[in-house]
Amino acid sequence: MIARRSESNLPPGPRVPKTMQTIGWWARPTAYLERCRERYGKRFTIRMLAQDPFVLISDPDEIKQVFTAPADVLYPGEGARILEPIVGPNSILLLDEKAHMGQKRLVLPAFHGERMQRLESVITEVTREQIASWPRDQVEPMHPRMQALTMEVILAAVFGLRSGPRLDALRLALTEMLEFGLSPLSLLPPAQRAPWGLGPWAGFVRARARADELIYAEIRERRDRQDDGGSEIITSLLAAEHEDGSPMSDEEIHDELLTLLVAGHETTATELAWALERLTREPEVLARLVAEIDEGDGEPYLTAVIRETLRRRPVLTQAQPRTVKKPIEVGGITYRQRVHLVASAWLVHHDPDIYPDPYAFRPERFLDSEPGTYTWIPFGGGRRRCIGANFAMLEMAIVLRELLRETRIRAGHAGPEFTIRRAITVTPGHGAETVLTDRAA
Ligand code: HEM
């Protein structure tokens, strides 16, 4: 009854069977959205198998209404429940209302400007080591290289670990867990993942148990050492206090650390891969960027290149879906329970009314004007905005700067790389194939 009432006034959308809509959504993540927009306008409803309806919105005013809705009306955490086996029940990603704000308040200080600045030298050090080990003068998919780099960076930033057996074991366990997290299997309900306790799900459970053991050991040792001097994120969480003055529990710290490792690794790696995919196909942009880096006198163009990469190739094509808990009016339509409202980064970023010639890669767009809060949303918005946005921008700047200082880059093959979906991210179809040549040579 509720379902029918709530669906009766939804914006129009494709009428083909749910199976077809599900295939379109998964197999053609960006083209399908654009086709729907052409046909139905800036908001439309998609109906997929075993899911309540998704309403995609891309009008900046409507995006603002969704991002600023009261916390008890829209629940982004609920839609992310599928991640619980990876990040744990206390994760900031899965919570809503007071519980969410409580955790966010505890985690935010770890990302304050001063701490970020102190992390800069560690990120630079890790980046230089990684770049030195990358092959030269051959076609190389850079996405896996960037994944390895961002994994080292996040491990160093979160734990301060740079070498040793615990780091090696943790890296291995996390890589195995994330491999599973990116496979379509991870999207199945738990009961259907591995009825016989075999296969990738069982492998995931083993990797998760190993990661848990290592992370809890690290938390306990740090508590015992009363180690609070480092810039790494774990020290900030150990020092954080709930509103009643109590410290975070080991379980809370564990879940938030895993959340940061998961949320901060693949996203940044893929965005860096897209940056190379774009730069190697835009000789004028690349030349201007290299000239600015060589001059060493400020980096406004580098910032603009990163912003334009995030606009043109958002690794997450949308903000977290917000599940309607209490009726809400957005853009003149009242949405009721069981509907998911989705702010589409892909569509708003490719709207010619907002970005003239939207498919052109033109960092100059961001040279004289700051990105708009509701028109540039690669990091989502409102109280759920990505906590690691500044960290990711900093890391991207360091990696691009170091790489372009050391090497010349060119595309591994002609033509742009198509987009493919890996679970919730969209990545370059050939892994961002690039040839690196030492500049010194
Ligand atoms: C280029 C890299 C990244 C992109 C594109 C990205 C994008 C996003 C997006 C779209 C959201 C959902 C926001 C919303 O629905 O309003 C999000 C949430 C989040 N991200 Fe990121 N992210 C990136 C890097 C990072 C990093 C480096 C970290 C941490 C080290 C991180 C931690 C988080 C967390 C904890 C949340 C949940 C925030 C909440 O629910 O309150 N992300 N991110």
Tab-separated table of N, CA, C and O in Angstrom, residues 302-347:
chain	number	residue	atom	x	y	z
A	302	LEU	N	47.302	23.715	-11.566
A	302	LEU	CA	47.224	22.327	-11.078
A	302	LEU	C	45.900	22.109	-10.336
A	302	LEU	O	45.214	21.111	-10.546
A	303	THR	N	45.538	23.054	-9.486
A	303	THR	CA	44.260	22.933	-8.767
A	303	THR	C	43.102	22.878	-9.760
A	303	THR	O	42.180	22.067	-9.627
A	304	ALA	N	43.186	23.737	-10.801
A	304	ALA	CA	42.103	23.764	-11.796
A	304	ALA	C	42.041	22.442	-12.570
A	304	ALA	O	40.955	21.944	-12.873
A	305	VAL	N	43.212	21.861	-12.865
A	305	VAL	CA	43.237	20.573	-13.578
A	305	VAL	C	42.563	19.498	-12.725
A	305	VAL	O	41.769	18.682	-13.215
A	306	ILE	N	42.856	19.507	-11.438
A	306	ILE	CA	42.258	18.493	-10.563
A	306	ILE	C	40.744	18.694	-10.472
A	306	ILE	O	39.961	17.745	-10.568
A	307	ARG	N	40.330	19.923	-10.340
A	307	ARG	CA	38.885	20.188	-10.269
A	307	ARG	C	38.183	19.773	-11.566
A	307	ARG	O	37.089	19.214	-11.537
A	308	GLU	N	38.845	20.064	-12.683
A	308	GLU	CA	38.228	19.715	-13.968
A	308	GLU	C	38.189	18.189	-14.151
A	308	GLU	O	37.227	17.659	-14.696
A	309	THR	N	39.218	17.491	-13.667
A	309	THR	CA	39.195	16.024	-13.729
A	309	THR	C	38.017	15.492	-12.910
A	309	THR	O	37.284	14.606	-13.356
A	310	LEU	N	37.826	16.054	-11.732
A	310	LEU	CA	36.722	15.600	-10.871
A	310	LEU	C	35.359	15.947	-11.479
A	310	LEU	O	34.370	15.272	-11.232
A	311	ARG	N	35.327	17.025	-12.260
A	311	ARG	CA	34.063	17.362	-12.933
A	311	ARG	C	33.808	16.407	-14.108
A	311	ARG	O	32.761	15.794	-14.201
A	312	ARG	N	34.827	16.279	-14.939
A	312	ARG	CA	34.639	15.553	-16.203
A	312	ARG	C	34.580	14.043	-15.975
A	312	ARG	O	33.895	13.325	-16.694
A	313	ARG	N	35.325	13.565	-14.990
A	313	ARG	CA	35.370	12.123	-14.723
A	313	ARG	C	35.159	11.827	-13.243
A	313	ARG	O	36.072	11.357	-12.561
A	314	PRO	N	33.974	12.121	-12.705
A	314	PRO	CA	33.767	11.824	-11.277
A	314	PRO	C	33.776	10.311	-11.048
A	314	PRO	O	33.011	9.591	-11.686
A	315	VAL	N	34.669	9.849	-10.189
A	315	VAL	CA	34.806	8.396	-9.969
A	315	VAL	C	33.525	7.814	-9.363
A	315	VAL	O	33.142	6.683	-9.667
A	316	LEU	N	32.858	8.604	-8.515
A	316	LEU	CA	31.520	8.218	-8.047
A	316	LEU	C	30.555	9.111	-8.824
A	316	LEU	O	30.593	10.339	-8.662
A	317	THR	N	29.724	8.513	-9.647
A	317	THR	CA	28.891	9.332	-10.532
A	317	THR	C	27.757	10.013	-9.776
A	317	THR	O	27.032	10.813	-10.340
A	318	GLN	N	27.616	9.683	-8.518
A	318	GLN	CA	26.520	10.275	-7.741
A	318	GLN	C	26.885	10.329	-6.256
A	318	GLN	O	27.764	9.607	-5.790
A	319	ALA	N	26.159	11.198	-5.541
A	319	ALA	CA	26.294	11.198	-4.077
A	319	ALA	C	25.594	9.944	-3.541
A	319	ALA	O	24.883	9.259	-4.281
A	320	GLN	N	25.830	9.648	-2.248
A	320	GLN	CA	25.144	8.506	-1.659
A	320	GLN	C	23.630	8.682	-1.806
A	320	GLN	O	23.122	9.773	-1.515
A	321	PRO	N	22.914	7.663	-2.228
A	321	PRO	CA	21.455	7.802	-2.304
A	321	PRO	C	20.877	8.125	-0.923
A	321	PRO	O	21.308	7.571	0.074
A	322	ARG	N	19.957	9.063	-0.889
A	322	ARG	CA	19.283	9.427	0.367
A	322	ARG	C	17.912	8.759	0.403
A	322	ARG	O	17.064	9.045	-0.462
A	323	THR	N	17.682	7.905	1.377
A	323	THR	CA	16.399	7.207	1.482
A	323	THR	C	15.399	8.083	2.236
A	323	THR	O	15.714	8.577	3.325
A	324	VAL	N	14.217	8.259	1.640
A	324	VAL	CA	13.211	9.133	2.267
A	324	VAL	C	12.632	8.441	3.497
A	324	VAL	O	12.145	7.314	3.419
A	325	LYS	N	12.700	9.133	4.639
A	325	LYS	CA	12.148	8.601	5.898
A	325	LYS	C	10.864	9.309	6.284
A	325	LYS	O	9.984	8.745	6.916
A	326	LYS	N	10.821	10.602	5.956
A	326	LYS	CA	9.600	11.394	6.196
A	326	LYS	C	9.317	12.147	4.904
A	326	LYS	O	10.268	12.538	4.218
A	327	PRO	N	8.042	12.390	4.577
A	327	PRO	CA	7.745	13.049	3.310
A	327	PRO	C	8.536	14.344	3.154
A	327	PRO	O	8.717	15.092	4.112
A	328	ILE	N	9.003	14.562	1.942
A	328	ILE	CA	9.776	15.774	1.677
A	328	ILE	C	9.417	16.294	0.289
A	328	ILE	O	9.255	15.499	-0.649
A	329	GLU	N	9.299	17.632	0.197
A	329	GLU	CA	9.015	18.207	-1.110
A	329	GLU	C	10.312	18.724	-1.722
A	329	GLU	O	11.045	19.499	-1.107
A	330	VAL	N	10.592	18.262	-2.918
A	330	VAL	CA	11.785	18.721	-3.643
A	330	VAL	C	11.346	19.088	-5.057
A	330	VAL	O	10.765	18.246	-5.759
A	331	GLY	N	11.597	20.315	-5.456
A	331	GLY	CA	11.240	20.744	-6.808
A	331	GLY	C	9.752	20.568	-7.101
A	331	GLY	O	9.385	20.191	-8.214
A	332	GLY	N	8.915	20.783	-6.084
A	332	GLY	CA	7.465	20.731	-6.305
A	332	GLY	C	6.862	19.330	-6.239
A	332	GLY	O	5.659	19.165	-6.370
A	333	ILE	N	7.684	18.316	-6.018
A	333	ILE	CA	7.139	16.950	-5.905
A	333	ILE	C	7.314	16.486	-4.462
A	333	ILE	O	8.373	16.698	-3.858
A	334	THR	N	6.267	15.869	-3.924
A	334	THR	CA	6.404	15.324	-2.573
A	334	THR	C	6.800	13.857	-2.679
A	334	THR	O	6.108	13.062	-3.303
A	335	TYR	N	7.953	13.560	-2.083
A	335	TYR	CA	8.442	12.184	-2.084
A	335	TYR	C	8.106	11.551	-0.742
A	335	TYR	O	8.197	12.194	0.303
A	336	ARG	N	7.726	10.266	-0.805
A	336	ARG	CA	7.364	9.567	0.433
A	336	ARG	C	8.329	8.419	0.688
A	336	ARG	O	9.232	8.161	-0.107
A	337	GLN	N	8.059	7.733	1.800
A	337	GLN	CA	8.974	6.680	2.241
A	337	GLN	C	9.277	5.670	1.141
A	337	GLN	O	8.435	5.429	0.298
A	338	ARG	N	10.454	5.068	1.258
A	338	ARG	CA	10.912	3.980	0.385
A	338	ARG	C	11.449	4.461	-0.953
A	338	ARG	O	11.795	3.642	-1.806
A	339	VAL	N	11.533	5.755	-1.171
A	339	VAL	CA	12.117	6.245	-2.421
A	339	VAL	C	13.537	6.704	-2.103
A	339	VAL	O	13.794	7.206	-1.007
A	340	HIS	N	14.474	6.484	-3.038
A	340	HIS	CA	15.842	6.976	-2.846
A	340	HIS	C	16.054	8.205	-3.727
A	340	HIS	O	15.824	8.130	-4.938
A	341	LEU	N	16.517	9.296	-3.131
A	341	LEU	CA	16.821	10.496	-3.913
A	341	LEU	C	18.329	10.532	-4.177
A	341	LEU	O	19.130	10.421	-3.244
A	342	VAL	N	18.682	10.678	-5.446
A	342	VAL	CA	20.095	10.564	-5.821
A	342	VAL	C	20.543	11.813	-6.566
A	342	VAL	O	20.059	12.090	-7.673
A	343	ALA	N	21.487	12.564	-5.985
A	343	ALA	CA	22.042	13.734	-6.677
A	343	ALA	C	23.101	13.222	-7.653
A	343	ALA	O	24.104	12.636	-7.233
A	344	SER	N	22.879	13.435	-8.939
A	344	SER	CA	23.776	12.872	-9.947
A	344	SER	C	24.908	13.839	-10.289
A	344	SER	O	24.701	14.857	-10.943
A	345	ALA	N	26.104	13.486	-9.855
A	345	ALA	CA	27.272	14.315	-10.192
A	345	ALA	C	27.493	14.281	-11.698
A	345	ALA	O	27.764	15.304	-12.323
A	346	TRP	N	27.358	13.105	-12.277
A	346	TRP	CA	27.637	12.990	-13.708
A	346	TRP	C	26.746	13.947	-14.504
A	346	TRP	O	27.215	14.687	-15.368
A	347	LEU	N	25.456	13.954	-14.191
A	347	LEU	CA	24.537	14.768	-14.993
A	347	LEU	C	24.730	16.260	-14.748
A	347	LEU	O	24.752	17.047	-15.685
